[in-house]
GROMACS .gro file of C-alpha atoms in nm:
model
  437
    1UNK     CA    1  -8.648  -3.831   5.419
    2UNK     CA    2  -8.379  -3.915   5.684
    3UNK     CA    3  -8.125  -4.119   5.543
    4UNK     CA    4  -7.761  -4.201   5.749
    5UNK     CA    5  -7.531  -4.355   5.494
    6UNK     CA    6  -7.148  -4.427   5.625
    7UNK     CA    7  -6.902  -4.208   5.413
    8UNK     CA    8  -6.765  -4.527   5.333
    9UNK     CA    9  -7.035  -4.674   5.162
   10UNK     CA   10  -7.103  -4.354   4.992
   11UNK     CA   11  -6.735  -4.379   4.891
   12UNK     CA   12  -6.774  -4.750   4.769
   13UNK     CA   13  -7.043  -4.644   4.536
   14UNK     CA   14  -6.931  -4.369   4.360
   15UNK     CA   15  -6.549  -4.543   4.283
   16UNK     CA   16  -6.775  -4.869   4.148
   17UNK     CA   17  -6.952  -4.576   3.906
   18UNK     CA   18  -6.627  -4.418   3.774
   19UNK     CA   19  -6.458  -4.766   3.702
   20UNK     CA   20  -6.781  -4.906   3.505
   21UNK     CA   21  -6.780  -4.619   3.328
   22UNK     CA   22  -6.405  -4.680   3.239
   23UNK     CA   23  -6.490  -4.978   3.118
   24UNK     CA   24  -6.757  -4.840   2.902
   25UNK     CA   25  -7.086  -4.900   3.091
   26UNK     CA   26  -7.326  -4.629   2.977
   27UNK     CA   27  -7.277  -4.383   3.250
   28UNK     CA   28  -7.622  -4.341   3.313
   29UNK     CA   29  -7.647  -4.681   3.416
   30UNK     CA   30  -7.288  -4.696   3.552
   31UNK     CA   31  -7.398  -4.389   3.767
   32UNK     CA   32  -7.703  -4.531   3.879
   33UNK     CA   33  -7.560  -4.880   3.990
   34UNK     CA   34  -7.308  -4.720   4.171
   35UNK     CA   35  -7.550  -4.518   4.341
   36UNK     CA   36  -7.765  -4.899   4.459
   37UNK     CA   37  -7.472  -5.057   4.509
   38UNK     CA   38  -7.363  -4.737   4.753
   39UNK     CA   39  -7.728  -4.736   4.915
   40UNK     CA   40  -7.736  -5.108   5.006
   41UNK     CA   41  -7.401  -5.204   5.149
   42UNK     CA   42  -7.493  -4.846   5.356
   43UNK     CA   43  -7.768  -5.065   5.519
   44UNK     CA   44  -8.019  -4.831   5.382
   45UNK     CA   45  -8.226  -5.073   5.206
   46UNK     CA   46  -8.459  -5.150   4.908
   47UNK     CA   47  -8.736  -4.896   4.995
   48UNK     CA   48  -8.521  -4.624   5.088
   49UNK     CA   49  -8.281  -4.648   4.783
   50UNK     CA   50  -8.511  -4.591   4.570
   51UNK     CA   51  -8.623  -4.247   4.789
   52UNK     CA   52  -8.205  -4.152   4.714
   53UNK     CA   53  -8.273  -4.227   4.347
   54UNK     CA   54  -8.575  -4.067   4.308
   55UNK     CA   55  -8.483  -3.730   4.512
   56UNK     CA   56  -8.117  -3.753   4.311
   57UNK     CA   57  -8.348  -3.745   3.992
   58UNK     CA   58  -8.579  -3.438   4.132
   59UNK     CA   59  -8.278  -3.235   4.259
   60UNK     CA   60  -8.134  -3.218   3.879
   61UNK     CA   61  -8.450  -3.131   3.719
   62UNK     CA   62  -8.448  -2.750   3.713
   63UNK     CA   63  -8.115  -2.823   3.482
   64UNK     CA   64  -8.237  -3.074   3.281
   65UNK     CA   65  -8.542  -2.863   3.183
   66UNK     CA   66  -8.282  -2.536   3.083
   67UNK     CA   67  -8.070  -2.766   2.920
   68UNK     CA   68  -8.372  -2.899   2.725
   69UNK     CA   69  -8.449  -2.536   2.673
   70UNK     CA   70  -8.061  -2.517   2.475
   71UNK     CA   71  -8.157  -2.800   2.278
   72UNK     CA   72  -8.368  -2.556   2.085
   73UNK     CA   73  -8.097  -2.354   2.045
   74UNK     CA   74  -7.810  -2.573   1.961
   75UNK     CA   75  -8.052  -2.753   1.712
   76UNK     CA   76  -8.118  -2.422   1.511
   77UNK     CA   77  -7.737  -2.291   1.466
   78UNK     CA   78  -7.620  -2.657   1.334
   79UNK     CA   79  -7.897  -2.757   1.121
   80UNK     CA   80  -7.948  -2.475   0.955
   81UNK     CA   81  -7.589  -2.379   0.860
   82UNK     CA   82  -7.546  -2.081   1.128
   83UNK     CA   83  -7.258  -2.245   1.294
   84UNK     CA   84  -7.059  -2.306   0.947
   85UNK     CA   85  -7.140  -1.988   0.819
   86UNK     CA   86  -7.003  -1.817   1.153
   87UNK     CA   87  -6.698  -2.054   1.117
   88UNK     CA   88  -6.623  -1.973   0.774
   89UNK     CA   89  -6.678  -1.637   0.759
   90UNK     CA   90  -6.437  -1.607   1.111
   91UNK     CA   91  -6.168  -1.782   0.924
   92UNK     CA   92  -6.189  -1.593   0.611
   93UNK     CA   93  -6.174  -1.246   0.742
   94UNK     CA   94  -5.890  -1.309   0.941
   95UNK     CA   95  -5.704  -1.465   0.675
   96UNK     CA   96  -5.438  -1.732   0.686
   97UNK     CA   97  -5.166  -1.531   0.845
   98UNK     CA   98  -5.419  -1.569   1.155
   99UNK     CA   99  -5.448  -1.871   1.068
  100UNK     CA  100  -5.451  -2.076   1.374
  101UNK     CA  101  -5.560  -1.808   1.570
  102UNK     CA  102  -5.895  -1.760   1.362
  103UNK     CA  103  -5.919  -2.125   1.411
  104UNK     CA  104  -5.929  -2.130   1.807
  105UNK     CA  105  -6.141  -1.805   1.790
  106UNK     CA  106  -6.416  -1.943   1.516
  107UNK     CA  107  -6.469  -2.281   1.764
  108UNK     CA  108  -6.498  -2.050   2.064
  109UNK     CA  109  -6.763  -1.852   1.948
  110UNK     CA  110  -6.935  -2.171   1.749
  111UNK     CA  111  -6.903  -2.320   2.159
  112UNK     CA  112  -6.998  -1.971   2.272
  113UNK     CA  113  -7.341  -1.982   2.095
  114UNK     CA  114  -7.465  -2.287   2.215
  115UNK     CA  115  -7.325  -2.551   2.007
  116UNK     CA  116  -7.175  -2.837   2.248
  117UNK     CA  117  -6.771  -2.887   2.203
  118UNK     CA  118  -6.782  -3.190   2.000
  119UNK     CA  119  -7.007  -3.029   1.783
  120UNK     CA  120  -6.789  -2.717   1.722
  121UNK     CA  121  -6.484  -2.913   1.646
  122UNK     CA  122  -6.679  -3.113   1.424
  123UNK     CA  123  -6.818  -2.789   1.217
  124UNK     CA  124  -6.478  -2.633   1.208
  125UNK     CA  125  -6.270  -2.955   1.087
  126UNK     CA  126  -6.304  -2.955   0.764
  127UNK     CA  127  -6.226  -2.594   0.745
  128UNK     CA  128  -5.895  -2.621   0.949
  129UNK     CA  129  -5.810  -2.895   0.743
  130UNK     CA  130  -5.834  -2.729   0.393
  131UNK     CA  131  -5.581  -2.425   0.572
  132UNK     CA  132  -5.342  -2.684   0.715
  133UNK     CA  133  -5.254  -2.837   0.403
  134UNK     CA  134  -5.212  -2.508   0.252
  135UNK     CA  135  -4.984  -2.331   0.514
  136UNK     CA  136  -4.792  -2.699   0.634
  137UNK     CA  137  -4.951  -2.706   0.937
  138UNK     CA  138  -4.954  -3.030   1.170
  139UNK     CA  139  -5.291  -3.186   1.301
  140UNK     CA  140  -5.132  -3.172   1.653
  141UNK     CA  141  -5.101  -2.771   1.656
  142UNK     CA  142  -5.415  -2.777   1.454
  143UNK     CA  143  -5.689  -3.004   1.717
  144UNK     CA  144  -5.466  -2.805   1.981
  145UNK     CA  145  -5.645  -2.451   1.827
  146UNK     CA  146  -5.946  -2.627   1.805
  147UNK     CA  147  -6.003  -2.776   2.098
  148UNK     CA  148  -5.876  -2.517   2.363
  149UNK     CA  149  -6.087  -2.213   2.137
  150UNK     CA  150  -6.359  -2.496   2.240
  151UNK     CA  151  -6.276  -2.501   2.607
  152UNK     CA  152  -6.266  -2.137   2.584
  153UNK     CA  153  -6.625  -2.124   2.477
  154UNK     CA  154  -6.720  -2.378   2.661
  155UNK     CA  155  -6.735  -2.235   3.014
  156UNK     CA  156  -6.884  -1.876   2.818
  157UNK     CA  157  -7.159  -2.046   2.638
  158UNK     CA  158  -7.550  -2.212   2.755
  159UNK     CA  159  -7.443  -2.516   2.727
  160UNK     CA  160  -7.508  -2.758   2.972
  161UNK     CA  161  -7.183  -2.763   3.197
  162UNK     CA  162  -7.285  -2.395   3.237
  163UNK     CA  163  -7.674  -2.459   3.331
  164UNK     CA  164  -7.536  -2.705   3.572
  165UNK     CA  165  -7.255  -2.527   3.734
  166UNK     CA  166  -7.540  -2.197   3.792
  167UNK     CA  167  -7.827  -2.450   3.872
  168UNK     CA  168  -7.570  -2.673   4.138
  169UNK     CA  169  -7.472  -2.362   4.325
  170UNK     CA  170  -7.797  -2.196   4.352
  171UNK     CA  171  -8.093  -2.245   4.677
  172UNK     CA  172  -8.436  -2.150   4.742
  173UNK     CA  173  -8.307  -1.811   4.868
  174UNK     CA  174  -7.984  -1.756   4.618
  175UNK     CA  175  -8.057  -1.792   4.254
  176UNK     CA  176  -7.748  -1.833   4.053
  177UNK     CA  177  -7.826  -1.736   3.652
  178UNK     CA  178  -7.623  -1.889   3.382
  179UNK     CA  179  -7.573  -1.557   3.218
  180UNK     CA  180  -7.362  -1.469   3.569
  181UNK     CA  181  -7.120  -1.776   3.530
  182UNK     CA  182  -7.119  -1.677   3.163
  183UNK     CA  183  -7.028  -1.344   3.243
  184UNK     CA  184  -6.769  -1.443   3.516
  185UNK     CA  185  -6.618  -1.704   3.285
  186UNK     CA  186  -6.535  -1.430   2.968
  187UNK     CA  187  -6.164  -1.337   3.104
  188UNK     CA  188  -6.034  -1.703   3.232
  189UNK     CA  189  -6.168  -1.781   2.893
  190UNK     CA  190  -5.981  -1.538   2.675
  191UNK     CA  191  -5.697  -1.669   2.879
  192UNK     CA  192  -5.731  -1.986   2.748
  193UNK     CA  193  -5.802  -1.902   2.392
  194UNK     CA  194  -5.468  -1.669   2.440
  195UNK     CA  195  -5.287  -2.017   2.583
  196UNK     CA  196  -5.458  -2.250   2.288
  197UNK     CA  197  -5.320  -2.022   1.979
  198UNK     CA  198  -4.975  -1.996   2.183
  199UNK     CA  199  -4.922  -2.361   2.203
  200UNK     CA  200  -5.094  -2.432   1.858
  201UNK     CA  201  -4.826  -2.217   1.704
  202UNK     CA  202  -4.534  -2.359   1.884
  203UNK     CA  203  -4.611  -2.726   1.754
  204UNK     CA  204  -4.758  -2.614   1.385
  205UNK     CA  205  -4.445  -2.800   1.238
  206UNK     CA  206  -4.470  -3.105   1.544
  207UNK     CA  207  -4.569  -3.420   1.439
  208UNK     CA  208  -4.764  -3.489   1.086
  209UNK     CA  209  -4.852  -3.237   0.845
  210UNK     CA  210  -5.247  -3.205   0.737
  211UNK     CA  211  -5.317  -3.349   0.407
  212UNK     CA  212  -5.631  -3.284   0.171
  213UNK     CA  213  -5.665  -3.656   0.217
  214UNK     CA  214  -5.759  -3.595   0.598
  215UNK     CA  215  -6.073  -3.492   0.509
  216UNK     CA  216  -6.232  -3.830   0.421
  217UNK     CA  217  -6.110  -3.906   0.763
  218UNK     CA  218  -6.370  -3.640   0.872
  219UNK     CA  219  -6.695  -3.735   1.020
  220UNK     CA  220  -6.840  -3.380   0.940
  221UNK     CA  221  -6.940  -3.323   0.573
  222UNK     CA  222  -6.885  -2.939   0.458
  223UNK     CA  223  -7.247  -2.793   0.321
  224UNK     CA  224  -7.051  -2.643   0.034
  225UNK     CA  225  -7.387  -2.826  -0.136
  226UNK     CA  226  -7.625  -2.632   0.056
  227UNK     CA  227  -7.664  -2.216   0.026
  228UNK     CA  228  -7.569  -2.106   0.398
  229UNK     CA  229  -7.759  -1.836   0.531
  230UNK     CA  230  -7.613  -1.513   0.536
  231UNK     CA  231  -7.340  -1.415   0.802
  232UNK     CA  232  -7.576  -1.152   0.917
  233UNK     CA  233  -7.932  -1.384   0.927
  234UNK     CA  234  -7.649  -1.673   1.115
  235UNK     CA  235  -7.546  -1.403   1.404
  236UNK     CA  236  -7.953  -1.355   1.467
  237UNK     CA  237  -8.039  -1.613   1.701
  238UNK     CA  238  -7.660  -1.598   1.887
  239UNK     CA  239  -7.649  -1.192   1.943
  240UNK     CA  240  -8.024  -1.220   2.067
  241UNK     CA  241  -7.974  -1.462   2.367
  242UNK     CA  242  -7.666  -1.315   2.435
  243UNK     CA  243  -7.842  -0.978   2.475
  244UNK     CA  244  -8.105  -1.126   2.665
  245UNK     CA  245  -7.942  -1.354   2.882
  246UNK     CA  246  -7.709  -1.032   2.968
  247UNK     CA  247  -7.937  -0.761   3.106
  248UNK     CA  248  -8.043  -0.885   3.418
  249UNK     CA  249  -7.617  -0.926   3.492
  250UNK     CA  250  -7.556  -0.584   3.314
  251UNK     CA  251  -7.837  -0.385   3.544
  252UNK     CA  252  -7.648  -0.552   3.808
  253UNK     CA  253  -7.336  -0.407   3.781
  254UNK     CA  254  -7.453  -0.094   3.667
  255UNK     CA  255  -7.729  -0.091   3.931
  256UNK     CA  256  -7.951   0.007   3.653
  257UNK     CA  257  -8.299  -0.097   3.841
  258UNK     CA  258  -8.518  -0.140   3.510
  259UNK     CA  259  -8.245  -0.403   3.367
  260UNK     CA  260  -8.219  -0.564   3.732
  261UNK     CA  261  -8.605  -0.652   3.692
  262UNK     CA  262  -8.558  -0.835   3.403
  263UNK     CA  263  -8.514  -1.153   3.539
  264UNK     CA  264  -8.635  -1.325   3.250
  265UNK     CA  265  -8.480  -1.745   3.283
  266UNK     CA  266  -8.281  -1.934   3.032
  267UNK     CA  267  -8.574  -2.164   2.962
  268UNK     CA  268  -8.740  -1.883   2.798
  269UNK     CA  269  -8.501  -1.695   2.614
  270UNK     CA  270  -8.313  -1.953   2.427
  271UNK     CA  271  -8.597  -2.092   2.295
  272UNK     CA  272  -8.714  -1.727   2.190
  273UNK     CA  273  -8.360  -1.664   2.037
  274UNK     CA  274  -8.383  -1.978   1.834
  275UNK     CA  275  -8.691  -1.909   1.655
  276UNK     CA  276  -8.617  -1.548   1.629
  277UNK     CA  277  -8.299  -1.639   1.426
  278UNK     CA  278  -8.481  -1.891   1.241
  279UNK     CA  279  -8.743  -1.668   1.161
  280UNK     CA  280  -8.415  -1.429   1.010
  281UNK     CA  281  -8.278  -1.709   0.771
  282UNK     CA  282  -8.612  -1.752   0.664
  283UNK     CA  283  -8.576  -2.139   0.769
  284UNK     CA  284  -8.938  -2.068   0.986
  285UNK     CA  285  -9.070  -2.388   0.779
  286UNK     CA  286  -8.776  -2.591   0.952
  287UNK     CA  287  -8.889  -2.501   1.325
  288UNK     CA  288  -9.010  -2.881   1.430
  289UNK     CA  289  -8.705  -3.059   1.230
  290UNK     CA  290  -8.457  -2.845   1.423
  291UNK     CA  291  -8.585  -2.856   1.747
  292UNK     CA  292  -8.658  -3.193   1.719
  293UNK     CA  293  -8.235  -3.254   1.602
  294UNK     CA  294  -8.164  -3.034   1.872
  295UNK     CA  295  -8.350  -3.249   2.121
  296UNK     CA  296  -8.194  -3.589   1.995
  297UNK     CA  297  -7.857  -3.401   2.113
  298UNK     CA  298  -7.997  -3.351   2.433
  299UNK     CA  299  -8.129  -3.700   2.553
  300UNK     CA  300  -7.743  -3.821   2.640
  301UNK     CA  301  -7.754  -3.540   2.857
  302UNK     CA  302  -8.030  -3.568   3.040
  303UNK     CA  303  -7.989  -3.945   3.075
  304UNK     CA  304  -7.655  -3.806   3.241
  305UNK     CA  305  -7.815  -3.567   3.480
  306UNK     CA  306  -8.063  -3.794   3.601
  307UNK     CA  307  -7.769  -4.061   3.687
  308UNK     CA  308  -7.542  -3.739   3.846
  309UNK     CA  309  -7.819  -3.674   4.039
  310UNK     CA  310  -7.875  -3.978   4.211
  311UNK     CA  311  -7.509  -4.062   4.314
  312UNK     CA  312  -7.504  -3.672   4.395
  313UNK     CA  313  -7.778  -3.764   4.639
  314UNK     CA  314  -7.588  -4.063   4.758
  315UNK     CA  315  -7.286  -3.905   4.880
  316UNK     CA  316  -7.491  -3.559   5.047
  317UNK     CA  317  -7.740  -3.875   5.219
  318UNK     CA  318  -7.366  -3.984   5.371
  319UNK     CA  319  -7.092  -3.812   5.562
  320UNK     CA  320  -6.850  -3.819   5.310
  321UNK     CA  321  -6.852  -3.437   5.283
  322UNK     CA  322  -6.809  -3.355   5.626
  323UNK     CA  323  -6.499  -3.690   5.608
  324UNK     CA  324  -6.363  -3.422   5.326
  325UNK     CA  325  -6.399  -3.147   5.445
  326UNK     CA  326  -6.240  -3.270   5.772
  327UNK     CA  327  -5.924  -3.404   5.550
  328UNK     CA  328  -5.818  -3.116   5.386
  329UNK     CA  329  -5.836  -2.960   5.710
  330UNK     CA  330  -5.590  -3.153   5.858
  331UNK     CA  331  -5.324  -3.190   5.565
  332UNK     CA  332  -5.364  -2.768   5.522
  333UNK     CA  333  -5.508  -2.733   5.149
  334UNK     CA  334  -5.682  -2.426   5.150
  335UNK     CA  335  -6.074  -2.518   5.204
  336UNK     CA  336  -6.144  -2.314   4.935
  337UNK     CA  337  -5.924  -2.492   4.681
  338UNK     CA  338  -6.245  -2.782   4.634
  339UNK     CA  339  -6.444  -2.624   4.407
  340UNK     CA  340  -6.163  -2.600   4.136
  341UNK     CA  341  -6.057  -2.951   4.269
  342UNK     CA  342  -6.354  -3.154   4.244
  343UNK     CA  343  -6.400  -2.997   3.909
  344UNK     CA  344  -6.105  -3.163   3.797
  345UNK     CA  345  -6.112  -3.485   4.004
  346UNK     CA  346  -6.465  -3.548   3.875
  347UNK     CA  347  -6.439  -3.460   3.476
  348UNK     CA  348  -6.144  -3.672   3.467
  349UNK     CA  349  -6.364  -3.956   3.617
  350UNK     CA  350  -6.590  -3.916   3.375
  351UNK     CA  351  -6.422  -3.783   3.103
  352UNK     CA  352  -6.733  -3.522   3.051
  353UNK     CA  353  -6.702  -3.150   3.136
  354UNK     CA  354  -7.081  -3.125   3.203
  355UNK     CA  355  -7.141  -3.450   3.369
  356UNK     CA  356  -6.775  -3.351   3.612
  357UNK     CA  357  -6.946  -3.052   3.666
  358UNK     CA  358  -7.274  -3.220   3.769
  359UNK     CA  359  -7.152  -3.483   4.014
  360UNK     CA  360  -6.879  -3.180   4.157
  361UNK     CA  361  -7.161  -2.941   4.257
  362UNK     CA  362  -7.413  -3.195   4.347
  363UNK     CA  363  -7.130  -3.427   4.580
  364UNK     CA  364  -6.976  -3.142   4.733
  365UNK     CA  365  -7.137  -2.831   4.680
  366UNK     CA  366  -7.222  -2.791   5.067
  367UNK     CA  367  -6.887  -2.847   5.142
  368UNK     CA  368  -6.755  -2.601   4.926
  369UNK     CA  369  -6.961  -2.369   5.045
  370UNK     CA  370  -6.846  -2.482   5.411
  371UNK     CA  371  -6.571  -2.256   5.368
  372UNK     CA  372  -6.689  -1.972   5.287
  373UNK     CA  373  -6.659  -2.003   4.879
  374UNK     CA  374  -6.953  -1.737   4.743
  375UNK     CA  375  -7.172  -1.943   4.511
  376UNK     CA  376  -7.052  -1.761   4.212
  377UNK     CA  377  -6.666  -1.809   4.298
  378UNK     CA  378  -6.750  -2.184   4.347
  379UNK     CA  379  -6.981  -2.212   4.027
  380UNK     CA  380  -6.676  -2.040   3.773
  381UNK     CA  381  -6.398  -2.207   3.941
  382UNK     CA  382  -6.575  -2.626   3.928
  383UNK     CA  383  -6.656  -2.528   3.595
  384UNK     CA  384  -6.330  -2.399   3.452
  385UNK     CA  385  -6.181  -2.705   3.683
  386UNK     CA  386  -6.375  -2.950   3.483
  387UNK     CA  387  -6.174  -2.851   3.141
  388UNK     CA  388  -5.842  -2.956   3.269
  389UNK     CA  389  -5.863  -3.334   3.203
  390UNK     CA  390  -6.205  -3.382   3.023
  391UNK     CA  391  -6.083  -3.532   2.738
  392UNK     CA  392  -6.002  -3.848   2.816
  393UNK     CA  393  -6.036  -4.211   2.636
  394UNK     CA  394  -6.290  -4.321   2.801
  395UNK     CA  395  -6.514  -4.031   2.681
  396UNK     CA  396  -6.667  -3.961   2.316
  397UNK     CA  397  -6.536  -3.607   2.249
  398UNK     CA  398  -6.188  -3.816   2.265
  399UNK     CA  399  -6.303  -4.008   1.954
  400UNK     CA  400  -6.514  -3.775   1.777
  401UNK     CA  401  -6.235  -3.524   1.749
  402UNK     CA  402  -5.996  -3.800   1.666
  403UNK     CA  403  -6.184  -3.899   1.375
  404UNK     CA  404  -6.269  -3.516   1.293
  405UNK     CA  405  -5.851  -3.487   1.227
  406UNK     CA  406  -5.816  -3.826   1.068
  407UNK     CA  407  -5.568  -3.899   1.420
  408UNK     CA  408  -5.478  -4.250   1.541
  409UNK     CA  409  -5.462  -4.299   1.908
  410UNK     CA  410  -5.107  -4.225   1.954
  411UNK     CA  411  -5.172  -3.869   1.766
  412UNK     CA  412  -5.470  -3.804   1.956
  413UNK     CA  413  -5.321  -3.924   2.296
  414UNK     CA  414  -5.060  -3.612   2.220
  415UNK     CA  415  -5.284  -3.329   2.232
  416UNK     CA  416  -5.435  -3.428   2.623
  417UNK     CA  417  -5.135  -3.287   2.781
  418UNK     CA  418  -5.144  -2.908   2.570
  419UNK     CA  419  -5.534  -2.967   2.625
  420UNK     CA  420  -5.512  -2.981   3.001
  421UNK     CA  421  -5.227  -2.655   3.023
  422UNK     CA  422  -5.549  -2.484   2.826
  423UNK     CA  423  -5.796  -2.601   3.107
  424UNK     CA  424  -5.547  -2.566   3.388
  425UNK     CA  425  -5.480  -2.183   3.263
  426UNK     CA  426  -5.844  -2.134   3.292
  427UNK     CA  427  -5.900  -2.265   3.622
  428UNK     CA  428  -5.573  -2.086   3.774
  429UNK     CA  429  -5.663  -1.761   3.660
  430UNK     CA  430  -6.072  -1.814   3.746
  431UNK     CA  431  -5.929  -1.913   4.108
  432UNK     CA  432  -5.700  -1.619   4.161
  433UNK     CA  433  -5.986  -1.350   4.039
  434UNK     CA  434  -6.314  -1.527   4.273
  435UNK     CA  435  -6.080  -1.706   4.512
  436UNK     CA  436  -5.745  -1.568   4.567
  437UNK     CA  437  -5.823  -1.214   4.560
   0.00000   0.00000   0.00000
């Protein structure tokens, strides 16, 4: 398919997508309209749009199928308890002197394993809430420990900004696994957890204090009515794709050749993890209700990827890379600064980490690599990019996590800024270890 589309036009239809989905278009549809729109002011045409949408649609589908693959995953550790019990029993061992540190560190790990970052918040709510209003603590320090520990797990976890950030940077010859940006993600991350608890305990007594009362204001019920699974049966399914996923990069870098072999893929082993741990809670008779949750968590998603896709193939089809690429030549921003860049630019657009991460590798993941950016370097660095301003309004993790602290918008509006110096750590020290040095 030989396509010439004016950068212009390419340009047209991607700034039409981000301002429908300001004003609240679904942005699969926003995505995909911008992407028409783009194609036929090009001059490309009815037939051939539909070739841009279409091979948009088939370039995403080796993520969409992993993060289908997660689904099974994620749908296991909520519905069976897993998550809570991890989150509880992180809380309670630390104890309330660690208070908001525990906090942070419980939602990273609940990210960690697979659960998405509204999710997480959601799960540990309720449980930050009930030690706030004991220890005085204000919902601004407290959604600040919660929702950088969940940017910290975030870009360490299989979730879907993760499959896409490995899947975006890989080719036919280069195969980039999820388990490497996992693995490449762990220290920016502990950075950020390190930067959540330190502003979380600077504001603990900024702004309102956490009532008991906040909890009605919760949209996630505690399952204080329902026997959790052990902490040890919860940890099953979590320590088993982390193993797995983890060999192939461990044989690696110990150049241990049986481990390097194992190049077993994502779509296999979370799966495998899932019903392993399932099989340990002895929940095996809940395998089709889970999966089946898990996938209902997934469709948004994929819906997502599919749109990404197509106004990803929009802007390659043009020469709005190359117009770039040209740009930051000539103002002297380091070439290899766009990875981390179009992480941010496009997250903020779409107030979605995964879907920022989606439409940065697909846009401009040639150009990145233009520069000389190693595929891993530019997979970490978009993804820990995409954290910085993620959050926004015009997303649902702004709302959900709102409501999860019983927060008005004024309240909520107060955490972005401490919720971007989380992301921003992340992507500064991610740049200065694949980048910089």
């Amino acid at each position: 398919m030989t396509i010439a589309l004016a950068w212009w036009a390419a340009l047209i239809g991607l700034a039409l997508a981000i301002i429908l989905i300001l004003l609240k278009l679904n942005p699969t549809y926003a995505l995909l309209l911008g992407t028409i729109v783009g194609c036929l002011i090009g001059g490309v045409g009815f037939p051939k749009t539909v070739e841009v949408v279409v091979a948009g649609g088939e370039s995403v589908m080796g993520t969409i199928i992993r993060v289908l693959a997660a689904g099974v995953l994620a749908g296991v550790m909520m519905e069976s308890g897993a998550a809570d019990q991890i989150a509880r029993t992180i809380v309670s061992k630390f104890g309330e002197k660690l208070a908001i540190f525990s906090l942070a560190f419980a939602t990273m790990i609940i990210c960690a394993v697979g659960v998405f970052i509204p999710v997480a918040v959601l799960i540990v709510a309720p449980i930050a809430i009930e030690v706030g209003s004991r220890m005085s603590i204000s919902k601004l320090a407290l959604l600040i420990a919660l929702s950088g520990g969940g940017k910290a797990g975030n870009i360490i976890s299989p979730n879907p900004n993760t499959i896409a950030a490995a899947e975006g940077f890989s080719s036919k010859t280069v195969t980039i696994q999820p388990s490497q940006v996992m693995v490449a993600s762990l220290i920016p991350a502990l950075f950020g957890l390190a930067m959540a608890v330190l502003l979380a305990t600077l504001m603990k007594k900024k702004g309102k204090i956490v009532q008991e009362s906040d909890l009605t204001g919760s949209s996630a019920k505690t399952k204080e009515d329902k026997e959790l699974p052990s902490i040890g049966a919860s940890l099953v399914a979590p320590i088993v794709a982390v193993v797995l996923l983890l060999l192939n990069p461990i044989g690696s870098m110990l150049h241990i050749s049986l481990l390097e072999k194992f190049q077993v893929d994502a779509m296999y082993i979370l799966p495998l993890a899932a019903i392993i741990g399932l099989l340990a809670m002895k929940q095996g008779k809940h395998i089709l209700e889970y999966t089946k949750a898990g996938l209902g968590r997934m469709v948004d998603v994929v819906m997502i990827l599919i749109g990404a896709g197509a106004i990803g193939a929009l802007i390659t089809k043009s020469d709005l890379p190359q117009q770039i690429v040209s740009i930051i030549n000539h103002i002297g921003i380091p070439g290899t600064l766009l990875a981390p860049i179009a992480g941010i630019l496009m997250a903020a657009a779409t107030a979605s980490t995964s879907t920022g991460v989606i439409l940065g590798s697909q846009a401009f993941g040639s150009s990145i690599l233009s520069f000389g950016t190693s595929r891993l370097a530019a997979a970490v660095t978009m993804q820990a990019g995409a954290t910085v301003i993620d959050g926004l309004p015009q997303g649902n993790y702004f709302h959900v996590t709102a409501k999860a602290m019983n927060m008005d918008l004024k309240e909520r509006m107060s955490v972005l800024p401490f919720e971007a110096l989380v992301g921003l750590t992340m992507t500064v020290v991610a740049t200065i270890m694949y980048i910089v040095l």
